[in-house]
JSON list of C-alpha atoms in Angstrom, two decimals:
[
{"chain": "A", "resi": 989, "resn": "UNK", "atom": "CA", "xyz": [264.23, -108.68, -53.20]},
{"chain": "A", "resi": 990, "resn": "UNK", "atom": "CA", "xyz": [262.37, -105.54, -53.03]},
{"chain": "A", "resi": 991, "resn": "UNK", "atom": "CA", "xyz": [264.56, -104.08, -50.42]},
{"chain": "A", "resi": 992, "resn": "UNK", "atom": "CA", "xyz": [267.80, -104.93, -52.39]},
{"chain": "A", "resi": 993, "resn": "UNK", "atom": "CA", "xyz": [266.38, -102.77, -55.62]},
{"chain": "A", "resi": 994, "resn": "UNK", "atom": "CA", "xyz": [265.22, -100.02, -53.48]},
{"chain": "A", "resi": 995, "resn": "UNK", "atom": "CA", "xyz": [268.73, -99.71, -51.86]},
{"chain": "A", "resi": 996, "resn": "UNK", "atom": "CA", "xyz": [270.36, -100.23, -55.46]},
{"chain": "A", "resi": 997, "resn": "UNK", "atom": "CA", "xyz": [268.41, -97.00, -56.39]},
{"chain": "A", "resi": 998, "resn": "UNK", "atom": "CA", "xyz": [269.17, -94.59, -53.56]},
{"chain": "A", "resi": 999, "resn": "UNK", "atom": "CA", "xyz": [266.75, -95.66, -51.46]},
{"chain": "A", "resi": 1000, "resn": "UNK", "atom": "CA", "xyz": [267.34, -95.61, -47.28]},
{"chain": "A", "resi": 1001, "resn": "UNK", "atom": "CA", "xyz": [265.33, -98.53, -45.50]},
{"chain": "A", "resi": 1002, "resn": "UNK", "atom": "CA", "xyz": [263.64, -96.38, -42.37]},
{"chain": "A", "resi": 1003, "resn": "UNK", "atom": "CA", "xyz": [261.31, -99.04, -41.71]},
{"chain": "A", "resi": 1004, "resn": "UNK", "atom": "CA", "xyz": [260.05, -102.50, -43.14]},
{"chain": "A", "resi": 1005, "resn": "UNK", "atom": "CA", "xyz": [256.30, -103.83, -42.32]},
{"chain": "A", "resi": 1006, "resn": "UNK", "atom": "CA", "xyz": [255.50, -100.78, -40.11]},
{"chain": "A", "resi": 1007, "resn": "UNK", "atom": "CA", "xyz": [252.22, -101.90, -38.34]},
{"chain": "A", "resi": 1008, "resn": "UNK", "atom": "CA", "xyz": [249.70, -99.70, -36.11]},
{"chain": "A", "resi": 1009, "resn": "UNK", "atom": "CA", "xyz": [246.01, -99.59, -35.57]},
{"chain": "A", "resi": 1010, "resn": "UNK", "atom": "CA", "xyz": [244.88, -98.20, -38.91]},
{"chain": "A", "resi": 1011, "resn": "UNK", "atom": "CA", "xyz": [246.95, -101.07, -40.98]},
{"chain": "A", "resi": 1012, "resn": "UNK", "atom": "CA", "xyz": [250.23, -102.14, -41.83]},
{"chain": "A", "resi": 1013, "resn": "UNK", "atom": "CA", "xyz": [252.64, -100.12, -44.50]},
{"chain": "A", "resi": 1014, "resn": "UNK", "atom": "CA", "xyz": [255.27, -103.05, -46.07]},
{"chain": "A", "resi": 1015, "resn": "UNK", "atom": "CA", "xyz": [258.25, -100.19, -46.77]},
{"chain": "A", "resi": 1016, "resn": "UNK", "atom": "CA", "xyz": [258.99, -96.65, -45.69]},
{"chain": "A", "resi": 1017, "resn": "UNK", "atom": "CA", "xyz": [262.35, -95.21, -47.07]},
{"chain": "A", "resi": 1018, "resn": "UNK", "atom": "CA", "xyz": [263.34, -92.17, -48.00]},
{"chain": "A", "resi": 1019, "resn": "UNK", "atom": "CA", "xyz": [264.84, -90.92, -51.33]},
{"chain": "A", "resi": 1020, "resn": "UNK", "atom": "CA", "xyz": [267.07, -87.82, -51.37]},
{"chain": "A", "resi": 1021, "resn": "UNK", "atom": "CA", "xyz": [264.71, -85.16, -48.99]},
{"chain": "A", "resi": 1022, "resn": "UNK", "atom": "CA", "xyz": [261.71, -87.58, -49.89]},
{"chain": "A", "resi": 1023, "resn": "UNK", "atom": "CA", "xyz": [259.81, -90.09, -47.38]},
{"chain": "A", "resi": 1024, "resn": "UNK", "atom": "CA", "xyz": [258.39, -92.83, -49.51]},
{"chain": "A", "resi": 1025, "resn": "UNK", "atom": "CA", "xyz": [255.67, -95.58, -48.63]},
{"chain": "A", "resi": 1026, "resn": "UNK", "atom": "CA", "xyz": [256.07, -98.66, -50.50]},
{"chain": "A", "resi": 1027, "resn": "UNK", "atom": "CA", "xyz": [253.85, -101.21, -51.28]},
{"chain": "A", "resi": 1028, "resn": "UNK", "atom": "CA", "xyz": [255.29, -104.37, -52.38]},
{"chain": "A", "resi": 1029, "resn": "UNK", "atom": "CA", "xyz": [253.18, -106.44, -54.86]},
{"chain": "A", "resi": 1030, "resn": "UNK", "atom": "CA", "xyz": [254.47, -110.01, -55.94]},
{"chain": "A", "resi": 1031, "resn": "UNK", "atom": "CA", "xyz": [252.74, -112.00, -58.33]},
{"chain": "A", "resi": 1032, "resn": "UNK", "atom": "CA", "xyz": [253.64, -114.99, -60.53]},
{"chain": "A", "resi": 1033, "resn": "UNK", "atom": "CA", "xyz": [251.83, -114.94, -63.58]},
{"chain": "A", "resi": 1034, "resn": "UNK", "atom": "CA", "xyz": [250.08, -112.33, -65.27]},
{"chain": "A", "resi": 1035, "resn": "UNK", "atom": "CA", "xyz": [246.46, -113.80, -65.97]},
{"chain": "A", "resi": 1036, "resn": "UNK", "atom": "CA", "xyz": [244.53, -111.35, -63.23]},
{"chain": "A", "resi": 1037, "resn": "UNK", "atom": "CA", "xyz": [246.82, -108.99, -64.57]},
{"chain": "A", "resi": 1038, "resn": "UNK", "atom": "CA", "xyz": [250.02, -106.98, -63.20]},
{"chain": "A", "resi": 1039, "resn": "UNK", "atom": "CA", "xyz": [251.15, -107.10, -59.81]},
{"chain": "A", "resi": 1040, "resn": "UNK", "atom": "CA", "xyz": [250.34, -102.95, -59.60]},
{"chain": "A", "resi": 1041, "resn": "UNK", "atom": "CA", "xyz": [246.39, -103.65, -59.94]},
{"chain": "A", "resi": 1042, "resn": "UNK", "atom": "CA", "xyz": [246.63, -105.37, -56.95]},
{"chain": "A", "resi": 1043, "resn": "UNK", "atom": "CA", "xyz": [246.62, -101.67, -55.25]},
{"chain": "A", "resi": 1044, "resn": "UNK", "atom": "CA", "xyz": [242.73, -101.14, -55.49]},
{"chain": "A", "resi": 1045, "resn": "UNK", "atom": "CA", "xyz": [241.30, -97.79, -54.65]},
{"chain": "A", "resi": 1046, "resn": "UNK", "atom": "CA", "xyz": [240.15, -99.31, -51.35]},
{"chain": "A", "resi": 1047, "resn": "UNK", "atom": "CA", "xyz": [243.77, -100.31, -50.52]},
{"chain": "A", "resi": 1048, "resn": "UNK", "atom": "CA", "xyz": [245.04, -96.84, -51.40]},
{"chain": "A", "resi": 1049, "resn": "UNK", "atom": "CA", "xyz": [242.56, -95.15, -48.63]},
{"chain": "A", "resi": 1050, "resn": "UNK", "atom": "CA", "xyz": [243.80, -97.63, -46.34]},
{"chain": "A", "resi": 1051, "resn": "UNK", "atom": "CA", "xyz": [247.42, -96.99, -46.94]},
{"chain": "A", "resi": 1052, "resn": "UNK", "atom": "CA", "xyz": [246.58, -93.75, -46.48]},
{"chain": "A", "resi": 1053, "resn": "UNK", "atom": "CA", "xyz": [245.44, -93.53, -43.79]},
{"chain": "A", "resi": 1054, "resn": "UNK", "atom": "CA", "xyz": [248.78, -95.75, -42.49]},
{"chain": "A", "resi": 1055, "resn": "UNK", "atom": "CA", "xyz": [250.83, -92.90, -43.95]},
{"chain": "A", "resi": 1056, "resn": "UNK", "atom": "CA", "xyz": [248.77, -90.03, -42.19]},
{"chain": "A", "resi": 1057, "resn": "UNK", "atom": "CA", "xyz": [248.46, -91.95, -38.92]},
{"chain": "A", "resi": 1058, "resn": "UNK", "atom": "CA", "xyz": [252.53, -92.76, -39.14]},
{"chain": "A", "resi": 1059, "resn": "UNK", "atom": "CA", "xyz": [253.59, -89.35, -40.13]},
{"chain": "A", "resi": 1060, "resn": "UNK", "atom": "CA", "xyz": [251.61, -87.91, -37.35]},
{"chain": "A", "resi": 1061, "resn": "UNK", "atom": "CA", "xyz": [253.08, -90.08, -34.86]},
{"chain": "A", "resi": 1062, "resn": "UNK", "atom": "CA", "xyz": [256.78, -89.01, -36.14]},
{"chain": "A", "resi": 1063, "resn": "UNK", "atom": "CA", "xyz": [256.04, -85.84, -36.37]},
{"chain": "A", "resi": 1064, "resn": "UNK", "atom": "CA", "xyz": [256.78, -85.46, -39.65]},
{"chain": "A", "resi": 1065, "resn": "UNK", "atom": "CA", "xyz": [253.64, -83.37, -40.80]},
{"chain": "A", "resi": 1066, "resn": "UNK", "atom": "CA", "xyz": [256.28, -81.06, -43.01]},
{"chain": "A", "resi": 1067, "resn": "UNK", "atom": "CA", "xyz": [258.14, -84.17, -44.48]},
{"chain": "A", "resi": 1068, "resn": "UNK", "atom": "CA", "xyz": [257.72, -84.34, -48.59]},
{"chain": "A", "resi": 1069, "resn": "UNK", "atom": "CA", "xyz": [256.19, -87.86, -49.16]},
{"chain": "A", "resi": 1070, "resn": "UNK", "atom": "CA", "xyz": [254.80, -89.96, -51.87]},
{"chain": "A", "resi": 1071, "resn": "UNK", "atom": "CA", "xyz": [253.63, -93.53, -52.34]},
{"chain": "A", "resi": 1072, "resn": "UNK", "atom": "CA", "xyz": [255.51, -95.82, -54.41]},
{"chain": "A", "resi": 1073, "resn": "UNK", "atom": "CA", "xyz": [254.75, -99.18, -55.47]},
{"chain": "A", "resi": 1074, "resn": "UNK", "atom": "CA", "xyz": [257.14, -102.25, -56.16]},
{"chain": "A", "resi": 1075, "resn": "UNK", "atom": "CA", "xyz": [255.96, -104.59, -58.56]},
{"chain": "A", "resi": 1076, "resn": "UNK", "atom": "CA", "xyz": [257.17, -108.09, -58.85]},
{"chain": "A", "resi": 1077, "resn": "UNK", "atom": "CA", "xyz": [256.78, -110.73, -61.36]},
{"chain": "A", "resi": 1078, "resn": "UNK", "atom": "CA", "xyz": [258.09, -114.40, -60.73]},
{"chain": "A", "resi": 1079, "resn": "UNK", "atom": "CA", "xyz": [257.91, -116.12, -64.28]},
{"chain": "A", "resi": 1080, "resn": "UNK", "atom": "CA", "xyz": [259.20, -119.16, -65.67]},
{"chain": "A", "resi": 1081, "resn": "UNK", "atom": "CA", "xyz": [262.14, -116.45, -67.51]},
{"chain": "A", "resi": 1082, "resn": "UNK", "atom": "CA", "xyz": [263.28, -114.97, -64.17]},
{"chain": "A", "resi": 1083, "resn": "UNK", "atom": "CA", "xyz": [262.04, -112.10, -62.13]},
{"chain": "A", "resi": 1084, "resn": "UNK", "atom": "CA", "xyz": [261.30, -108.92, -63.36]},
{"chain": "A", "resi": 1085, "resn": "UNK", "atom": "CA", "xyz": [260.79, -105.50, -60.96]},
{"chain": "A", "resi": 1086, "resn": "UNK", "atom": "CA", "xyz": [259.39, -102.57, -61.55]},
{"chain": "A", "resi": 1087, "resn": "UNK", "atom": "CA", "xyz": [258.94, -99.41, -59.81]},
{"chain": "A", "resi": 1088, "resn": "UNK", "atom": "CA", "xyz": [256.46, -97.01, -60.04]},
{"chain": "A", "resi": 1089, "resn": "UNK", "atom": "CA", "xyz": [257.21, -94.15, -58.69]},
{"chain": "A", "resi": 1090, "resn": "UNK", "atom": "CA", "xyz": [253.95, -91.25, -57.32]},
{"chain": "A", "resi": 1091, "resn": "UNK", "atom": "CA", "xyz": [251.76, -94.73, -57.66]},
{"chain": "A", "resi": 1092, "resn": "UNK", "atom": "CA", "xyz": [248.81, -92.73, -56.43]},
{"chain": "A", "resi": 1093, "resn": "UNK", "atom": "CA", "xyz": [247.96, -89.95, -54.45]},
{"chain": "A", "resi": 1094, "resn": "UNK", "atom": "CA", "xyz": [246.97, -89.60, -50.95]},
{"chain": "A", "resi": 1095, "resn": "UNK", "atom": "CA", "xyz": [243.46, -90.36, -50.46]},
{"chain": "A", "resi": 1096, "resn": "UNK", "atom": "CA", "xyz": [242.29, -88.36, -47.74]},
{"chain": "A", "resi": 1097, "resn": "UNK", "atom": "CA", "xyz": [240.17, -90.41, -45.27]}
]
């Protein structure tokens, strides 16, 4: 679901549930001359709030340090890059998807 939206908004699937010794990174596209890392958040109600919460401080250092560790190992040191979060909300009326675009910033480890 997430993956379909991204595409349906420019987005170009590089890789989906990258995983390496610092953590795992569910989505990294790239938009125009921009390399994105996506985290996916699904929820299906609303009562601990929106799906986007779910990305604590704590899981923003350690996406982080997923993005620093992966754009080392590319090479990609000089790449523009961002994190972007999808939110998802399975409710009784259908689905609705946001994204947020710049979610946070990197949080240096």
């Amino acid at each position: 679901m997430a993956l379909r939206f991204l595409k349906k908004r420019g987005y170009h699937l590089i890789e989906k549930n990258y995983v390496c010794k610092l953590g795992e990174m569910d989505i990294i596209a790239r938009e125009k001359d921009t390399l994105a890392f996506i985290e996916v958040k699904t929820r299906t109600s609303t009562f601990f709030g929106p799906p986007q919460l779910a990305v604590t401080s704590s899981k923003q250092r350690q996406l982080s340090k997923v993005a620093l560790y992966y754009l080392k190992e590319k090479r990609l040191e000089d790449v523009k890059a961002r994190f972007d979060v999808v939110a998802i909300l399975l409710g009784q009326e259908g689905e609705e998807v946001e994204l947020i675009r710049d979610a946070f910033d990197l949080n240096w480890p």
